[in-house]
mmCIF file of C-alpha atoms and ligand atoms in Angstrom:
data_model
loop_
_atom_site.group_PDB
_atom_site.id
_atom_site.type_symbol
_atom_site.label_atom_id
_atom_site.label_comp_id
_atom_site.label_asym_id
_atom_site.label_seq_id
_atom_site.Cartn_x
_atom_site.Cartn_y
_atom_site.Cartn_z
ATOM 1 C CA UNK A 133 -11.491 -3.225 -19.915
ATOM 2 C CA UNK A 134 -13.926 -3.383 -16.829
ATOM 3 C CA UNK A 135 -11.717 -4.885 -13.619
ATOM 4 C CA UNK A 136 -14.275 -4.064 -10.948
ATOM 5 C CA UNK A 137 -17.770 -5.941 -11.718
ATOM 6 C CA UNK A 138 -20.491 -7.466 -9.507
ATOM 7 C CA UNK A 139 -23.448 -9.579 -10.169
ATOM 8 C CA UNK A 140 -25.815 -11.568 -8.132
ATOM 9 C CA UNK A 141 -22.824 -13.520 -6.832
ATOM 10 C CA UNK A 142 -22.436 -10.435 -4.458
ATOM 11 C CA UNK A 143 -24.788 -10.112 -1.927
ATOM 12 C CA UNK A 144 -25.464 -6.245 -3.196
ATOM 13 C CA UNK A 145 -26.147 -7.198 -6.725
ATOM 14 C CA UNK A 146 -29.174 -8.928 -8.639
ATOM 15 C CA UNK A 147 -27.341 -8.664 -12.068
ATOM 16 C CA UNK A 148 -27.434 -12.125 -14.288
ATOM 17 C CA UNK A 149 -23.436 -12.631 -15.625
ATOM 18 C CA UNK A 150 -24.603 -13.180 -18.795
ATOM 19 C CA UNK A 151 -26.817 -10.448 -18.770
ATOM 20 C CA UNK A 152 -23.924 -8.288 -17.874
ATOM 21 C CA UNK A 153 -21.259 -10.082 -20.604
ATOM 22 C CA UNK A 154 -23.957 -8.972 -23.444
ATOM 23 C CA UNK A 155 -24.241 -5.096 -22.519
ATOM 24 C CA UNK A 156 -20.220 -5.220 -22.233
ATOM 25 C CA UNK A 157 -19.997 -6.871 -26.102
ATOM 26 C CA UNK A 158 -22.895 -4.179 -26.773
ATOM 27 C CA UNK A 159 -20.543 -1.489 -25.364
ATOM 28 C CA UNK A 160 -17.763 -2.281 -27.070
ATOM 29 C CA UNK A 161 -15.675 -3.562 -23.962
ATOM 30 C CA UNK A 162 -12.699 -6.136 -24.895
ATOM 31 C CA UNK A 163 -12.366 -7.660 -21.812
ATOM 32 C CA UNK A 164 -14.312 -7.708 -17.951
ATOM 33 C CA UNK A 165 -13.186 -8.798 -14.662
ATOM 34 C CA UNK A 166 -15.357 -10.329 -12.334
ATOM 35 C CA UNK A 167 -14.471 -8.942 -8.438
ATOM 36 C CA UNK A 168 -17.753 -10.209 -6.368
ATOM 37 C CA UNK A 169 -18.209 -9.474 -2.313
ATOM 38 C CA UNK A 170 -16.326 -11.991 -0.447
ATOM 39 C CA UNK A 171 -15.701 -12.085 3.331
ATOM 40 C CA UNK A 172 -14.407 -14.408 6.075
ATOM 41 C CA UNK A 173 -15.685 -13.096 8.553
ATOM 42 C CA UNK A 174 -19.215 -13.975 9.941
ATOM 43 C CA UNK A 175 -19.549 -10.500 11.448
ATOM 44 C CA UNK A 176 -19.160 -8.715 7.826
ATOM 45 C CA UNK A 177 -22.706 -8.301 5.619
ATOM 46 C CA UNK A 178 -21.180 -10.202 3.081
ATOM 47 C CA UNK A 179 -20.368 -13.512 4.895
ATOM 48 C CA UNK A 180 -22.312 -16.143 3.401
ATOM 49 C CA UNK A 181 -23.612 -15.360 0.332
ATOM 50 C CA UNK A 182 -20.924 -16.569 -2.065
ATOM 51 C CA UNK A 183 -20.946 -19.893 -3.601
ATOM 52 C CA UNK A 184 -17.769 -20.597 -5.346
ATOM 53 C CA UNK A 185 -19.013 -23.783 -7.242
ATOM 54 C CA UNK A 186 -22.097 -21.368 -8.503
ATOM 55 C CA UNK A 187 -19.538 -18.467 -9.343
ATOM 56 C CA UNK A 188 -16.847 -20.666 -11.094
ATOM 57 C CA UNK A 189 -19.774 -22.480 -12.540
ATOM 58 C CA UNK A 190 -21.111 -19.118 -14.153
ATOM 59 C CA UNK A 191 -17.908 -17.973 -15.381
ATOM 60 C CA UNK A 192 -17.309 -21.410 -17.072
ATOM 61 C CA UNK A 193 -21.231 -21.159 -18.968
ATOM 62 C CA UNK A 194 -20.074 -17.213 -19.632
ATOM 63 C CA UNK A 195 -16.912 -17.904 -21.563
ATOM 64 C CA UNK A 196 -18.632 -20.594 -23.481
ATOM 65 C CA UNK A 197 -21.145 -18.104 -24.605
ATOM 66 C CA UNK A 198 -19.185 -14.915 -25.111
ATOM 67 C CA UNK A 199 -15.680 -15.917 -25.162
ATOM 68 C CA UNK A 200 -15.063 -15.585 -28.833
ATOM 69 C CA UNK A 201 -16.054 -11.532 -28.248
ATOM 70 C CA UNK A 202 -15.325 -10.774 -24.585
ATOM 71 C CA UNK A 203 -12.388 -11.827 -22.456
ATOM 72 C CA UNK A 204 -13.789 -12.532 -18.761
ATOM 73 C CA UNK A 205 -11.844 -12.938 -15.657
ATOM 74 C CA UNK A 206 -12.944 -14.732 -12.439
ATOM 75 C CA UNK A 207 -11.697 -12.518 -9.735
ATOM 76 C CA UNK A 208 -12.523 -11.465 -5.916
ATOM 77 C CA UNK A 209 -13.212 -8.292 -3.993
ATOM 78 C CA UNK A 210 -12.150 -9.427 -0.116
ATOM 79 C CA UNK A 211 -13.175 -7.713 2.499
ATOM 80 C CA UNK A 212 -10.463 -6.776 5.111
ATOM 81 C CA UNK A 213 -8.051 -9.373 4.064
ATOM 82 C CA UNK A 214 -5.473 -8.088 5.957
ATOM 83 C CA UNK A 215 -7.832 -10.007 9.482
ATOM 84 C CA UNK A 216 -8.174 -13.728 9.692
ATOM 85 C CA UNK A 217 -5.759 -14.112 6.995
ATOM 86 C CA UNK A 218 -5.691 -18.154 7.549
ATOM 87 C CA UNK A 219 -9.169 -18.320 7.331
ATOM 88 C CA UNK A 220 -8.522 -16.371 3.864
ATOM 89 C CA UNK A 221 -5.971 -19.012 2.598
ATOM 90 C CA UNK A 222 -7.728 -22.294 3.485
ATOM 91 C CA UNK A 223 -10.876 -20.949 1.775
ATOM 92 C CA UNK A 224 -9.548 -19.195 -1.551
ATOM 93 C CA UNK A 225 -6.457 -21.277 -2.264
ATOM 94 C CA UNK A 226 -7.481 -24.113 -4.189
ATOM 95 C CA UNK A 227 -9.551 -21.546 -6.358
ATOM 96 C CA UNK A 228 -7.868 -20.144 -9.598
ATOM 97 C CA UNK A 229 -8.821 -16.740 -9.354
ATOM 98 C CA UNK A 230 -7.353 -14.230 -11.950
ATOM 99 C CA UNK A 231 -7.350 -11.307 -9.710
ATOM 100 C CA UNK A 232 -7.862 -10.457 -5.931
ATOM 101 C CA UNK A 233 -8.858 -7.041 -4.939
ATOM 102 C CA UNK A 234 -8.667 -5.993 -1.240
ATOM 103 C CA UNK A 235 -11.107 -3.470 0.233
ATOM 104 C CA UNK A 236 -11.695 -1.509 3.816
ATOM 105 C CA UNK A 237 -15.728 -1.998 4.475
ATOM 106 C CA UNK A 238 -15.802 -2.206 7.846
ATOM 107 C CA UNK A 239 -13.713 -1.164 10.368
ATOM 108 C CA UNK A 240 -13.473 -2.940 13.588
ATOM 109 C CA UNK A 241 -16.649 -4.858 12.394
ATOM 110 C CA UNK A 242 -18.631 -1.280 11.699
ATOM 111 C CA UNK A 243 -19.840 -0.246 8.397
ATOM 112 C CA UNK A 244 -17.910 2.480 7.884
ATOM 113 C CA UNK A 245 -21.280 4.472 7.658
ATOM 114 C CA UNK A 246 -21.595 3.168 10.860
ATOM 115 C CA UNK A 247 -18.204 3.658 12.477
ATOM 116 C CA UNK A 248 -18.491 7.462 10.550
ATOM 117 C CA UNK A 249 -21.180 8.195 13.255
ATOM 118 C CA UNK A 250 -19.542 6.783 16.154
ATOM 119 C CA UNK A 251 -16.266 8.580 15.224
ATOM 120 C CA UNK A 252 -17.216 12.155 13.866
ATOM 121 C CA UNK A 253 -13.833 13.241 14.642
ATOM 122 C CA UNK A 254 -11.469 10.675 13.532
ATOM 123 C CA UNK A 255 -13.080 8.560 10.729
ATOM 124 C CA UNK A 256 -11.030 9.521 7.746
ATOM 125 C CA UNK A 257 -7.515 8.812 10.285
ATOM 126 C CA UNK A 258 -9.367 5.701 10.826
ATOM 127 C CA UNK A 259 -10.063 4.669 7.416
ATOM 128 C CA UNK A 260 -6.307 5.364 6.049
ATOM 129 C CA UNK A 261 -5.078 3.312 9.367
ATOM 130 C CA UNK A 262 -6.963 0.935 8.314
ATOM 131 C CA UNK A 263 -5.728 0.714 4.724
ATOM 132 C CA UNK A 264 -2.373 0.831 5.990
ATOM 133 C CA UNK A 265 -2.664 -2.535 8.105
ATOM 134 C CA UNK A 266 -4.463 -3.722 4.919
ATOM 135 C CA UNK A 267 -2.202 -3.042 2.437
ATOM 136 C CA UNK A 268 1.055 -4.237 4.268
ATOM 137 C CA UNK A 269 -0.103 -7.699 5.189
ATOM 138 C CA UNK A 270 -2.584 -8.642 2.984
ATOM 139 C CA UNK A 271 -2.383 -11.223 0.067
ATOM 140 C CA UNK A 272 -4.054 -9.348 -2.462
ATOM 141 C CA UNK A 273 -3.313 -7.823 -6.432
ATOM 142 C CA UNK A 274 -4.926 -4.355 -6.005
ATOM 143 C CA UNK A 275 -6.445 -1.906 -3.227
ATOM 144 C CA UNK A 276 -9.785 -1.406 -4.382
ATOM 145 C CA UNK A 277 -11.250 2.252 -3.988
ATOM 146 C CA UNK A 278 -8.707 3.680 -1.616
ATOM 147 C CA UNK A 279 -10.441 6.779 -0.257
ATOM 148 C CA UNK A 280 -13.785 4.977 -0.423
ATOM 149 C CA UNK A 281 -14.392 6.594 3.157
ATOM 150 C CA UNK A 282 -15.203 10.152 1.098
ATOM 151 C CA UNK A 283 -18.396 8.487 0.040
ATOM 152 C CA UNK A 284 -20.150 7.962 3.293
ATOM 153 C CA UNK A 285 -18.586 10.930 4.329
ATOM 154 C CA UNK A 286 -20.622 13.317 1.663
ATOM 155 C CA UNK A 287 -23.587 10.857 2.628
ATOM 156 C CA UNK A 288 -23.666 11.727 6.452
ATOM 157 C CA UNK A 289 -23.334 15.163 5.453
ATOM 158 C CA UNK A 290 -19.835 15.703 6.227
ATOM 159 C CA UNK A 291 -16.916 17.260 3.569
ATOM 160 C CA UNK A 292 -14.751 15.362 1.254
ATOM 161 C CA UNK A 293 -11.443 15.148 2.791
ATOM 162 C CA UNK A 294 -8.701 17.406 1.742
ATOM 163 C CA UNK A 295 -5.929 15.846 0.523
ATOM 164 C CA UNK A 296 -2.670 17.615 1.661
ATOM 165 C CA UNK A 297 -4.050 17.011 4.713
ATOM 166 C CA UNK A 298 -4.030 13.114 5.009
ATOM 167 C CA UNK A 299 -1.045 12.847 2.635
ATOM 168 C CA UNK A 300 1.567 11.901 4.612
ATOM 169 C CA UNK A 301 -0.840 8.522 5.702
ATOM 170 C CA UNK A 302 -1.857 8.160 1.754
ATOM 171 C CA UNK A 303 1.865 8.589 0.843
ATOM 172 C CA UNK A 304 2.716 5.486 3.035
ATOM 173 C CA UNK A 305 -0.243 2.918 1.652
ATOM 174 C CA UNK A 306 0.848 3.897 -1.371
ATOM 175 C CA UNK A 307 5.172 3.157 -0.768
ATOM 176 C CA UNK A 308 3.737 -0.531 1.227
ATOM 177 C CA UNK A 309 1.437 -0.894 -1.907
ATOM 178 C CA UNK A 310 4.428 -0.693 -3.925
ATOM 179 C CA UNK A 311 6.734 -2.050 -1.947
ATOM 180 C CA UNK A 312 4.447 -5.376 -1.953
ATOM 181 C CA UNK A 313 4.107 -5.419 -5.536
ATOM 182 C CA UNK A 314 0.287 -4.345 -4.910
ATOM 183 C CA UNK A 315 -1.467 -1.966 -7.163
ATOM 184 C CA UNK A 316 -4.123 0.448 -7.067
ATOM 185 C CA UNK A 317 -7.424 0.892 -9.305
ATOM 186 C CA UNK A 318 -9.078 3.972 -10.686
ATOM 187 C CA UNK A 319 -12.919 3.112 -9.398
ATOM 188 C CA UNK A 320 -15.590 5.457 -11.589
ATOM 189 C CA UNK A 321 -18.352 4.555 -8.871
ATOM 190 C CA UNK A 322 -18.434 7.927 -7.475
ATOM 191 C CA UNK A 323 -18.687 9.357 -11.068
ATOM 192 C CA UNK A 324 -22.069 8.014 -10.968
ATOM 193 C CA UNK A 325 -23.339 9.500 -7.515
ATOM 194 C CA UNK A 326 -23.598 12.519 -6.086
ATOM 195 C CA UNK A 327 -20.136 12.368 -5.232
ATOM 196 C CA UNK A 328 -19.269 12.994 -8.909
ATOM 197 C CA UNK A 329 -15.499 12.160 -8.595
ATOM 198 C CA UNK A 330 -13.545 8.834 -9.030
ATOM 199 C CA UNK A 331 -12.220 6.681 -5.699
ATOM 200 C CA UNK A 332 -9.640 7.752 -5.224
ATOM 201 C CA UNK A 333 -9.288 10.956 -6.142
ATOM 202 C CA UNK A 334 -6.979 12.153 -9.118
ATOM 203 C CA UNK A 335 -4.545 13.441 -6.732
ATOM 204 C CA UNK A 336 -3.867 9.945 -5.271
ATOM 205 C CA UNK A 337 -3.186 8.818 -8.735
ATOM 206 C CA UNK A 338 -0.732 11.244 -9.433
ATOM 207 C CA UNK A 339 1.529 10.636 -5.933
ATOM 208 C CA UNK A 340 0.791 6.907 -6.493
ATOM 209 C CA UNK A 341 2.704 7.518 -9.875
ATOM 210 C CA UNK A 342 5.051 10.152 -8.950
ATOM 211 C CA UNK A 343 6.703 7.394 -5.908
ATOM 212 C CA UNK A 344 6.943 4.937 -8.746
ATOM 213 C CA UNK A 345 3.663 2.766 -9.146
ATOM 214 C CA UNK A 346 2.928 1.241 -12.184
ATOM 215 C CA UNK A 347 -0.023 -1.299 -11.662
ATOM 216 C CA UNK A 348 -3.163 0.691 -12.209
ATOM 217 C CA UNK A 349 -6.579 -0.761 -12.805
ATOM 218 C CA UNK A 350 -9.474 0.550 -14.120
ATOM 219 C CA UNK A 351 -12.889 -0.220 -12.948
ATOM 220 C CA UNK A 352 -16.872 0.961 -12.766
ATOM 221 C CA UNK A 353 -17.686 -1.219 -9.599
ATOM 222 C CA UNK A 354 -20.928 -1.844 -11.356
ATOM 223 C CA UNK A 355 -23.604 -3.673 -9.200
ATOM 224 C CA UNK A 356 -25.647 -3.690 -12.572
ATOM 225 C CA UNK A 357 -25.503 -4.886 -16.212
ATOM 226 C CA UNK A 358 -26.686 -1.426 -17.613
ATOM 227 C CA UNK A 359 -24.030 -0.033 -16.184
ATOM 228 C CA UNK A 360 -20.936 -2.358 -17.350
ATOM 229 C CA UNK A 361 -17.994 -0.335 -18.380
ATOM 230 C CA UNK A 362 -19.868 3.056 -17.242
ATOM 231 C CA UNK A 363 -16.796 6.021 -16.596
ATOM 232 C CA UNK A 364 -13.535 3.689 -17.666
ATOM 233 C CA UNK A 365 -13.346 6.233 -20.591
ATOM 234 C CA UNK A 366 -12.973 9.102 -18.376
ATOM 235 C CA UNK A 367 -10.647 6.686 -16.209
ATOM 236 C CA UNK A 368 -8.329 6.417 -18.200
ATOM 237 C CA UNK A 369 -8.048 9.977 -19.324
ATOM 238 C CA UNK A 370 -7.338 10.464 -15.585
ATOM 239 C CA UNK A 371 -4.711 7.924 -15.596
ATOM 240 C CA UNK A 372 -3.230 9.830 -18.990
ATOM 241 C CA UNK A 373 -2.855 13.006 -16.669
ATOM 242 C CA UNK A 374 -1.285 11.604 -13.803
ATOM 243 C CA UNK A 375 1.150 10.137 -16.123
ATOM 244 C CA UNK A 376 0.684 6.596 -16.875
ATOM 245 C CA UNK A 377 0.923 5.368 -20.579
ATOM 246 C CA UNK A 378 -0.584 2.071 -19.269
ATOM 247 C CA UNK A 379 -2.704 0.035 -17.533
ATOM 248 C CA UNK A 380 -3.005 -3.265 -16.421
ATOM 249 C CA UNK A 381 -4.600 -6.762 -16.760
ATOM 250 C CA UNK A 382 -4.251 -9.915 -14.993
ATOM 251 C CA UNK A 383 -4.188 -13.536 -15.765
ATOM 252 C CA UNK A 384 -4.129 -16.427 -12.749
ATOM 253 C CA UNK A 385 -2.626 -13.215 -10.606
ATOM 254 C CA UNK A 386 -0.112 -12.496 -13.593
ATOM 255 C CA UNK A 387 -0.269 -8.688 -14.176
ATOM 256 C CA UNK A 388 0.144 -7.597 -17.677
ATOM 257 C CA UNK A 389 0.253 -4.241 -18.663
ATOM 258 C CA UNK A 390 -1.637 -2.891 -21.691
ATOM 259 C CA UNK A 391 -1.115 0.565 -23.970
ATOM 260 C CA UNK A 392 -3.109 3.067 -22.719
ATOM 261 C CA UNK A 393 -2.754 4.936 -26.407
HETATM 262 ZN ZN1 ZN B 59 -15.905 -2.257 -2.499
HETATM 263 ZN ZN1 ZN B 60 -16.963 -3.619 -5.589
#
């Protein structure tokens, strides 16, 4: 299973859906998740680009086409939910998404690249902060990439952080995550870059399971069809070592878990 796919429903991808639904049946993948860019906010890069009678309308011509082989989910990647949380509501309710994911892109409407620069000395604090007011008031099924911060980080030419050192701030996403019934995903983006490690790293996985979470999702973040399904192998050998013996799926926000043997 893929639960963390884009195509040109995100204003960062130019994949085709059923371009994307093919190479996933080619790949041997049971079931994908659709999570495109989504944002309220007309200061975030991703305001304006989504059309939900376009994206529900591609989802619809998708299953008809591939359903019989591939199981695909219409879900959302939000950015900042946890800010203009009305606005949120009144736009997403009446949609039947199968799964929301919640992500920290910007921080006080900075890229984080962007806020990185303008806070050399604080930016990974910042980050987690951030996550924290995310994850305890946002309406949302998983945290997507939870120490995506590392990436931009290694970019601008700074180190990955370590993680005993941010722990304590990790430690409480992860009890609110819990706590709110909210779960976290294994992202293999970084697998692919010169980062060469999943978001977030193994270590998170491991505390996330050790204080009791069970909803784990696996995703590639893929902005293209070629690369459908690319590191969930080696994701969920990393959720076998931190301990989990499943993962999960959703259905209309329903999460299910599935064998991970
Ligand atoms: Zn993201
Ligand atoms: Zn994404």
């Amino acid at each position: 299973m893929d639960y963390h796919h884009h195509t040109n429903n995100s204003i960062d991808s130019k994949a085709v859906m059923q371009e994307v639904c093919e190479q996933a049946i080619t790949k041997g993948i049971k079931e994908i998740c659709f999570t495109e860019h989504y944002s309220v906010n007309p200061d975030a890069p991703t305001y304006g680009h989504m059309d939900f009678a376009i994206y529900q309308q591609d989802i619809k011509d998708s299953q008809a086409s591939y359903g019989d082989r591939l199981t695909i989910k219409m879900g959302i990647e939000l950015c900042e939910p946890h800010l203009m949380m009305d606005v949120y509501e009144k736009e997403l309710s009446s949609i039947p998404f199968d799964f929301i994911m919640g992500s920290v892109h910007n921080i006080g409407n900075q890229k984080l690249r962007l806020h990185l620069r303008a806070n050399q000395d604080t930016f990974y604090d910042d980050y987690f902060a951030e996550m924290y007011k995310l994850v305890s008031d946002a309406n949302i099924d998983v945290l997507a990439h939870i120490d995506l911060m590392k990436r931009y980080a290694v970019q601008e030419g700074h180190e990955v952080y370590v993680f005993e050192q941010y722990k304590d701030q990790i430690a409480a996403v992860l009890e609110k995550a819990i706590q709110r019934g909210i779960g976290i995903e294994i992202n293999t983006s970084g697998l692919r870059s010169s980062l060469g490690e999943a978001l977030p790293t193994p270590q998170i996985v491991s505390l996330y399971h050790d204080l009791g979470g069970k909803i784990l999702t696996l995703g590639s973040d893929s902005h293209k069809a070629e690369t459908v399904g690319a590191g969930i192998k080696e994701a969920a050998q990393i959720a076998k070592q931190c301990g989990f013996t499943h993962i999960y799926q959703f259905d209309k926000r329903e999460p299910k878990a599935v064998s991970l043997s």
